[in-house]
mmCIF file of C-alpha atoms in Angstrom:
data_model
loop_
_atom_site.group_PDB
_atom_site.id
_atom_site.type_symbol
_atom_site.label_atom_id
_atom_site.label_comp_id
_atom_site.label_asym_id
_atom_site.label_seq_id
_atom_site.Cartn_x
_atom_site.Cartn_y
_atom_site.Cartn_z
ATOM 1 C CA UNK P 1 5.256 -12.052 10.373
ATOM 2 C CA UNK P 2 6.348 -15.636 10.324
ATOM 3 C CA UNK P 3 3.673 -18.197 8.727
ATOM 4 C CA UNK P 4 1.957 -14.769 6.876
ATOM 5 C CA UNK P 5 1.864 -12.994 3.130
ATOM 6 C CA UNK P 6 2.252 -9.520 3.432
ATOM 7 C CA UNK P 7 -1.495 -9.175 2.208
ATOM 8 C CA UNK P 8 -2.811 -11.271 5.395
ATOM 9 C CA UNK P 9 -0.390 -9.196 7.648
ATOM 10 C CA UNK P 10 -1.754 -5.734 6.317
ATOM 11 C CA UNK P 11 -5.591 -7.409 6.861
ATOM 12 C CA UNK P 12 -4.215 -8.324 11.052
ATOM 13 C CA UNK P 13 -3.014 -4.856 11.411
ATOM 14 C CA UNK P 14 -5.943 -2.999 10.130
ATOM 15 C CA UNK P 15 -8.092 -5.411 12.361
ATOM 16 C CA UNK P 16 -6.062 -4.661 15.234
ATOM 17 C CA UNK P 17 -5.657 -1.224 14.791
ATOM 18 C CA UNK P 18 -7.661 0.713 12.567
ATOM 19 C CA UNK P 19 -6.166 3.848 12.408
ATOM 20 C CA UNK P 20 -3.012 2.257 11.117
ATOM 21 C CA UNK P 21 -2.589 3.782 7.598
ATOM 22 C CA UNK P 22 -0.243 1.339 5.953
ATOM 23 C CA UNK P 23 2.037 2.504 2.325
ATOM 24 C CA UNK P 24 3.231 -0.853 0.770
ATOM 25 C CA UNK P 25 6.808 -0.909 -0.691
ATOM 26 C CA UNK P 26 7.615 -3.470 -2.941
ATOM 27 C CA UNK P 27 9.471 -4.910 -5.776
ATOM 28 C CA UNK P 28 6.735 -6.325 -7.598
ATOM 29 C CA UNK P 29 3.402 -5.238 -8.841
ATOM 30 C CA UNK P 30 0.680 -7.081 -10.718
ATOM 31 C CA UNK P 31 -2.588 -5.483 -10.865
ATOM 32 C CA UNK P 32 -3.946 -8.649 -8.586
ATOM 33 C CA UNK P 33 -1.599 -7.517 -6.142
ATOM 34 C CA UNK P 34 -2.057 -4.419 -6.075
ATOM 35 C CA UNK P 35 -5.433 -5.116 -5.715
ATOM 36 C CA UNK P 36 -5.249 -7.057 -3.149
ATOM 37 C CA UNK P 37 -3.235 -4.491 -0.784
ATOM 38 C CA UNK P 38 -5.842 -2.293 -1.293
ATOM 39 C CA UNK P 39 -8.594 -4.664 -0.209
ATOM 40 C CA UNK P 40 -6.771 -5.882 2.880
ATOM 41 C CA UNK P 41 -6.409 -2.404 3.500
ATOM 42 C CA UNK P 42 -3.449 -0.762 2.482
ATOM 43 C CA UNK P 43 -4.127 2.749 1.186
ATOM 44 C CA UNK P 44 -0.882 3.007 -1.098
ATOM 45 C CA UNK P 45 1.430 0.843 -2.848
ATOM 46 C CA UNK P 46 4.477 2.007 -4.452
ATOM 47 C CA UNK P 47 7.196 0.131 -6.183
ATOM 48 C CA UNK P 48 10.639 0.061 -4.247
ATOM 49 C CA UNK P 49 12.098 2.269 -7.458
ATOM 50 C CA UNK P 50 9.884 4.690 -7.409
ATOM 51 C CA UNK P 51 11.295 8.327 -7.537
ATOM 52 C CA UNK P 52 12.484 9.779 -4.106
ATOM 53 C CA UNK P 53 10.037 13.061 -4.614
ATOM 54 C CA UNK P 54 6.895 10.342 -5.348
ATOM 55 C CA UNK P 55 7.808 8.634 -2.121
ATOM 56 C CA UNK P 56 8.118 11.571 0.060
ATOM 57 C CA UNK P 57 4.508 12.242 -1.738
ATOM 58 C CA UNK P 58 3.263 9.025 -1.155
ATOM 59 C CA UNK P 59 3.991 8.856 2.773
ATOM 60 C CA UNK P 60 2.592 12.394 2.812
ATOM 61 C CA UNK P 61 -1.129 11.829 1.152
ATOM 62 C CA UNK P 62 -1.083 8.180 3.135
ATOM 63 C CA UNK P 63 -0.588 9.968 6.424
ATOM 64 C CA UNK P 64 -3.216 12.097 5.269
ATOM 65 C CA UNK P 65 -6.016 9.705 4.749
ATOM 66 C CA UNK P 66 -5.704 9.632 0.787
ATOM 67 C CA UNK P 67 -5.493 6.626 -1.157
ATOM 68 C CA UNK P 68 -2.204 6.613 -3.677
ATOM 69 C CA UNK P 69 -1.797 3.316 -6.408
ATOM 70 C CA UNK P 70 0.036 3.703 -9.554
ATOM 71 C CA UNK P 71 -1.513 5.380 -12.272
ATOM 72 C CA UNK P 72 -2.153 1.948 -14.220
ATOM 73 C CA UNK P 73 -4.660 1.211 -11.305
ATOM 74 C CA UNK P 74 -6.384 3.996 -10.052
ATOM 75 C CA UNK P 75 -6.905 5.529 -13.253
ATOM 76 C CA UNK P 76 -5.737 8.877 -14.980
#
């Protein structure tokens, strides 16, 4: 959205709808910004090389509820 980060946009969706379940795609990916997704309410966050098979993955467990961050984050 014009005038917003991608963090505060993810925080308006999940305010406006709360079902939304929102899978971030990007190409960067410090642990402060992953963090952040995950705090405004994103419940994945992928970067835009990862693997096709971890995507398809991804999109499934996010539809389903489940949380998915990169190994260095969530832990083993």
């Amino acid at each position: 959205m014009p005038g917003e980060n991608g963090l505060q946009t993810i925080a308006r969706l999940r305010q406006h709808f709360a079902e939304v379940r929102i899978l971030v795609l990007t190409n960067y990916g410090s642990g402060e910004e992953i963090e952040g997704a995950f705090k405004a309410g994103a419940l994945g966050f992928l970067p835009k090389d990862a693997p096709l098979e971890v995507l398809l993955e991804s999109i499934q467990d996010v539809s389903a509820g489940k949380q998915c961050f990169p190994r260095a984050v969530s832990g083993p």
